[in-house]
Amino acid sequence: MSRIDGRTAEQLRPVTIDRGWSKHAEGSVLISFGDTKVFCTASVTEGVPRWRKGTGEGWVTGEYSMLPRATNTRGDRESVRGKIGGRTHEISRLIGRSLRAVIDYKALGENTIVLDCDVLQADGGTRTAAITGAYVALADAVAWAQGKKLVKAGRKPLTGTVAAVSVGIVDGVPLLDLCYEEDVRADTDMNVVCTGDGRFVEVQGTAEAEPFDRKELNALLDLASGGCADLAEIQRKALEGTL
Amino acid sequence: MSRIDGRTAEQLRPVTIDRGWSKHAEGSVLISFGDTKVFCTASVTEGVPRWRKGTGEGWVTGEYSMLPRATNTRGDRESVRGKIGGRTHEISRLIGRSLRAVIDYKALGENTIVLDCDVLQADGGTRTAAITGAYVALADAVAWAQGKKLVKAGRKPLTGTVAAVSVGIVDGVPLLDLCYEEDVRADTDMNVVCTGDGRFVEVQGTAEAEPFDRKELNALLDLASGGCADLAEIQRKALEGTL
Amino acid sequence: MSRIDGRTAEQLRPVTIDRGWSKHAEGSVLISFGDTKVFCTASVTEGVPRWRKGTGEGWVTGEYSMLPRATNTRGDRESVRGKIGGRTHEISRLIGRSLRAVIDYKALGENTIVLDCDVLQADGGTRTAAITGAYVALADAVAWAQGKKLVKAGRKPLTGTVAAVSVGIVDGVPLLDLCYEEDVRADTDMNVVCTGDGRFVEVQGTAEAEPFDRKELNALLDLASGGCADLAEIQRKALEGTL
Amino acid sequence: MSRIDGRTAEQLRPVTIDRGWSKHAEGSVLISFGDTKVFCTASVTEGVPRWRKGTGEGWVTGEYSMLPRATNTRGDRESVRGKIGGRTHEISRLIGRSLRAVIDYKALGENTIVLDCDVLQADGGTRTAAITGAYVALADAVAWAQGKKLVKAGRKPLTGTVAAVSVGIVDGVPLLDLCYEEDVRADTDMNVVCTGDGRFVEVQGTAEAEPFDRKELNALLDLASGGCADLAEIQRKALEGTL
Amino acid sequence: MSRIDGRTAEQLRPVTIDRGWSKHAEGSVLISFGDTKVFCTASVTEGVPRWRKGTGEGWVTGEYSMLPRATNTRGDRESVRGKIGGRTHEISRLIGRSLRAVIDYKALGENTIVLDCDVLQADGGTRTAAITGAYVALADAVAWAQGKKLVKAGRKPLTGTVAAVSVGIVDGVPLLDLCYEEDVRADTDMNVVCTGDGRFVEVQGTAEAEPFDRKELNALLDLASGGCADLAEIQRKALEGTL
Amino acid sequence: MSRIDGRTAEQLRPVTIDRGWSKHAEGSVLISFGDTKVFCTASVTEGVPRWRKGTGEGWVTGEYSMLPRATNTRGDRESVRGKIGGRTHEISRLIGRSLRAVIDYKALGENTIVLDCDVLQADGGTRTAAITGAYVALADAVAWAQGKKLVKAGRKPLTGTVAAVSVGIVDGVPLLDLCYEEDVRADTDMNVVCTGDGRFVEVQGTAEAEPFDRKELNALLDLASGGCADLAEIQRKALEGTL
């Protein structure tokens, strides 16, 4: 059986990472997973939120948003509605947690980095593309902060790399990196965030229809681990400039 | 090694489920997991939200909230702040999804059940206590709807049972059903929602400090499966009136 | 003529006051007036709002809220609607004013006590139950603050006791402590807050249907004074531990 | 003893009522109680709120607001803050209830009248001036609706007249119609709404400092009844055009 | 051809400016342009917003609002809706910019003046009446600040005068100072803010129907310049007390 | 004298228009004016807002927003702040009015087109780039609607073309299409929206420092007319596919 777009079950969509897409941000990336396109910026500011002042430790946080016409039908802007939806909150929090997993707060010092992930076009997997792209923007921002001496010489705020991918069971078959059409048909949907050394930062699996058993869970985790390893390699090349 | 409260690693806190705590709600439960106390009500209304009208299918949703002094220091009310926090949104969505996993929408017919889970006292595991209690309130509400003939004779809107528990790795040891003091010290925190037949509805694991590897993940899933099986038994007794 | 629940016109519903219902709050009470159940907590924090800093005086304030299914039909949460309704505001303000009537700000010193009154089940008279219960929680919180030396030795922040009751004219007969069914049929509805020595803190009478004359007003005030005296006695016993 | 502005204890401030202040509204009045100036408009629309449709009954409601510089120091606009304060809510509700006390909903038919009371200049007693002025605007609006045949021939939507006044105890002396300087020094503050035949619609007394006893309450009610009778006479003359 | 109200094309409506309408505000004016009536207050406070502190410079800002029944049909209050509409924002910003054009921030020193313009009755040209009246209130407030020595002796915070008028093309004819009926029929609508020496502070022209050419634009600018000159003269007389 | 980036006074920055940037939207364009980059989408939906139903006429509206890191320092998201700023409202309204100037509502029929203009990178002139790009997206969307027969055969909803440019006086010299550095130094700033045949849709001139006289205004209008003509030619080429 082959997939809608001809991929094998364990194959990522074409992934591109364009660094330096913004002249203003300290780190910025346009990442695409197939037709999903997310613009990630990393903004560095000296100082930390009030509750963290005087600790000598930094802070990293994320905000996720969709442009109104990122999807097939136009959605209302959350700024117009005056409140942020539950899904947006949930993904923003996930992005923040995922990136903080590879940050040494002490080494970062009292600096704050905000990762803004704005979805320009959605075709499934927007949160995983956002995390994967945000890591590269974060790495560029950290390097910028080191160059500007905001980070003390010799300190390494980044303790590793992080990437994310979705997996799901469609028509009984576990698949990697679902596009929108696969996502809506999936019985189980899982988002997995891994570090570059293959450990887990987040595992979020949801039964959309039928509950899933331990065997299915294991198959999905295997697929996701492989996909994250592939993404870590792509991130490495992007940062080397050899992508 | 023994735990703060003398439990073994795979032991739940004392769980109590008091049904019929409200004279108004169609189903209502005061559930406690140790010092965590959650008041769960199930409200049945005829009809469904606009986007579901005419489908012949019902709807189930959840809302979670903490009383301001449920915790050690008083928190601002979300109604006073004028917006709902990300954590509240996230847990409300989780409760809704978890309960919908055991609902046959067709059998429910065009009725809506809202599960309100208000935390009266928090000591870790509020979302898992909420889901476990909400299931019992839901079962009572469904029985009420059947009695009132809102549900067609012979139809069974409930397709199974659902319960939830937290697990985590504290000082390198996987533990079941973390209390607050364990929760803040945990490296990894996972919430698992299972059906009564042992399958997974939700698996949400987060590395709070160090990322976790596959072996740790497996140990946590084993613990959680056992805990959910124990909770399913407690739910069964509560509904039988033999708790 | 006897009432729905067999009481005489000048009789309170059964009143219970359970102290120490929360392990977190400095004072906490579950109070019931018949089927009306309100959970009152008193939270003490050092310091006062900005506009009161440096005065040497403390502050006491209240917040009232109904759980969504406290009533016969589920109401929307104010946090979800994003704004607090007029009724909630009005009752919160009433609770704060009523309790401040028995506080010596100087003796309290620069400490703040917040009284949260959350209605778990409503059957008429929620605001009067809230005030009556909040007084007991406040007394426990003041004692706690004295024990912790937040209040200077020898100072008595509480200058008296306070309780509240509703009265109304139903089918031409003045009645004490209306339950919901009586309340909706009342021509005139009055809430009266009294100190333990029988003086008035608040008198709020509203003609729901026909305006009322001075004679009716006097009959209602007589009833309310008697009811508040009974409640003061119940509060005293609860605080002595002899209730 | 004479008052700040030379009045006797039982004397109203000079009251003026200018009808027809707006060319758009169906009823409009600029009322002044001394330096307190309130602009009251009554807007008639055919139809009623959704919850009242099909009942054949009308609806009357009120909204109160202060211009930002109505007071001695400028206040933030509630529209800018994005939420309505508790005091505004409370007074808006009071205005609505007070005017509804003299409305026969059936006679009004399915029409809605909104009373907007905007305080242009505040010097104590803004809510009582608002109610007193709103009655006159309401009477004009009802006459307009009768003229336009929105109200059936022969039906009288107005069942009486309504006016309001504040009273308070200042330095131990009960005074009628407090100006701002008296209001801030009052131990007890009471707002009383009466119909033209001398019955009570609302009695709201609050102990600002010391609780008040029954004798003081009686003295305040006597004063208020007299003041409302004077206001009823002034309203009558304004509507006759002989003020 | 003559206009609805008999004016010639280049004639203003009757303009009245009543100073000292509020006893609280440092400057206050009730201005009317025909049936358009705007209440303008200028509130002086020592100090400036945070972002301007320590600069030695003052600040001037404006807020515009309509009473709900200022227009022919009642509009919802923005405080009730919980958000400020785009039109209100836009006009508030315009008022602030227009008045700041004649302010020497250094001479004003670290004082803030807020101009509140509340429309009591609308009949076209509310924003231009607001600016014209706000200037007079501002002049009175500046004089007050000079009298109170908030402004250093010899400093002149006002560098000139400012007034505003609307112009438009109705049925092909350029007209000055449109009333509501003309405004709704206008093809092009322009608001022009001029200083007393005839220079432009703001020019805002909008094609409501057909785009306009350079010749039409020139005709409108000629008309507006004349109107603003007439208004400057009226302002001068109002401030002299000879209006 | 030459400009920061070497342009002459009457020269536009390099303008690029990439059509078809989104696979979801009916029309979509990434437009750049130098370093200013705006993503414009046109979304077509059948039907019109409630107030326009049954008229047979369509509707066109616009929404403008800045990504948080579009500028040199990160701004808070309006969705997070919970309210839309005045500047955003003002520009959204301007975009809507500008595009409606070239729409024949009758020919469009009861269809709605929403133009979303999201600024990805800001370097001055974001609103004029937004309008210029939105026109191209609108033209593509109209063509799509014609292809789908949403628009009746033979009807031409577009009555012309529209483009916009900023002009300003910097150091006494009138300049076309200001970049950010020029914009902050400008004495006068003007945004001009023209149709392809050289007429004006909007003229918005603001004195940022000194008021401007008629001669300066004329010089700015000349420059703007030339710039809009150049932009109309670029739009034409983009739509022909020859850009």
Tab-separated table of C-alpha atoms in Angstrom, chain C residues 13 17 25-27 43 46 61 67 91 93 106 126 131 167 171-172 177 183 189 197 200 225 230-231 240:
chain	number	residue	atom	x	y	z
C	13	ARG	CA	-33.830	26.149	57.862
C	17	ILE	CA	-21.264	24.863	59.789
C	25	ALA	CA	-6.878	27.855	53.614
C	26	GLU	CA	-6.252	29.737	56.853
C	27	GLY	CA	-9.977	29.543	57.566
C	43	SER	CA	-6.997	33.444	52.679
C	46	GLU	CA	0.879	39.675	54.279
C	61	THR	CA	-12.518	41.646	50.579
C	67	LEU	CA	-20.459	26.545	40.316
C	91	ILE	CA	-22.923	40.006	45.897
C	93	ARG	CA	-19.213	43.665	47.046
C	106	LYS	CA	-5.483	49.158	62.497
C	126	THR	CA	-26.909	31.919	48.879
C	131	ILE	CA	-21.848	36.015	54.699
C	167	VAL	CA	-36.788	37.626	54.589
C	171	ASP	CA	-48.780	35.388	49.721
C	172	GLY	CA	-49.041	38.303	52.105
C	177	ASP	CA	-34.963	32.516	55.390
C	183	ASP	CA	-38.132	33.202	46.888
C	189	ASP	CA	-37.382	40.185	49.070
C	197	ASP	CA	-25.381	42.997	69.102
C	200	PHE	CA	-27.727	46.665	61.061
C	225	SER	CA	-33.409	40.653	63.507
C	230	ASP	CA	-30.302	32.830	65.993
C	231	LEU	CA	-27.485	32.665	63.466
C	240	GLU	CA	-16.581	26.927	70.328
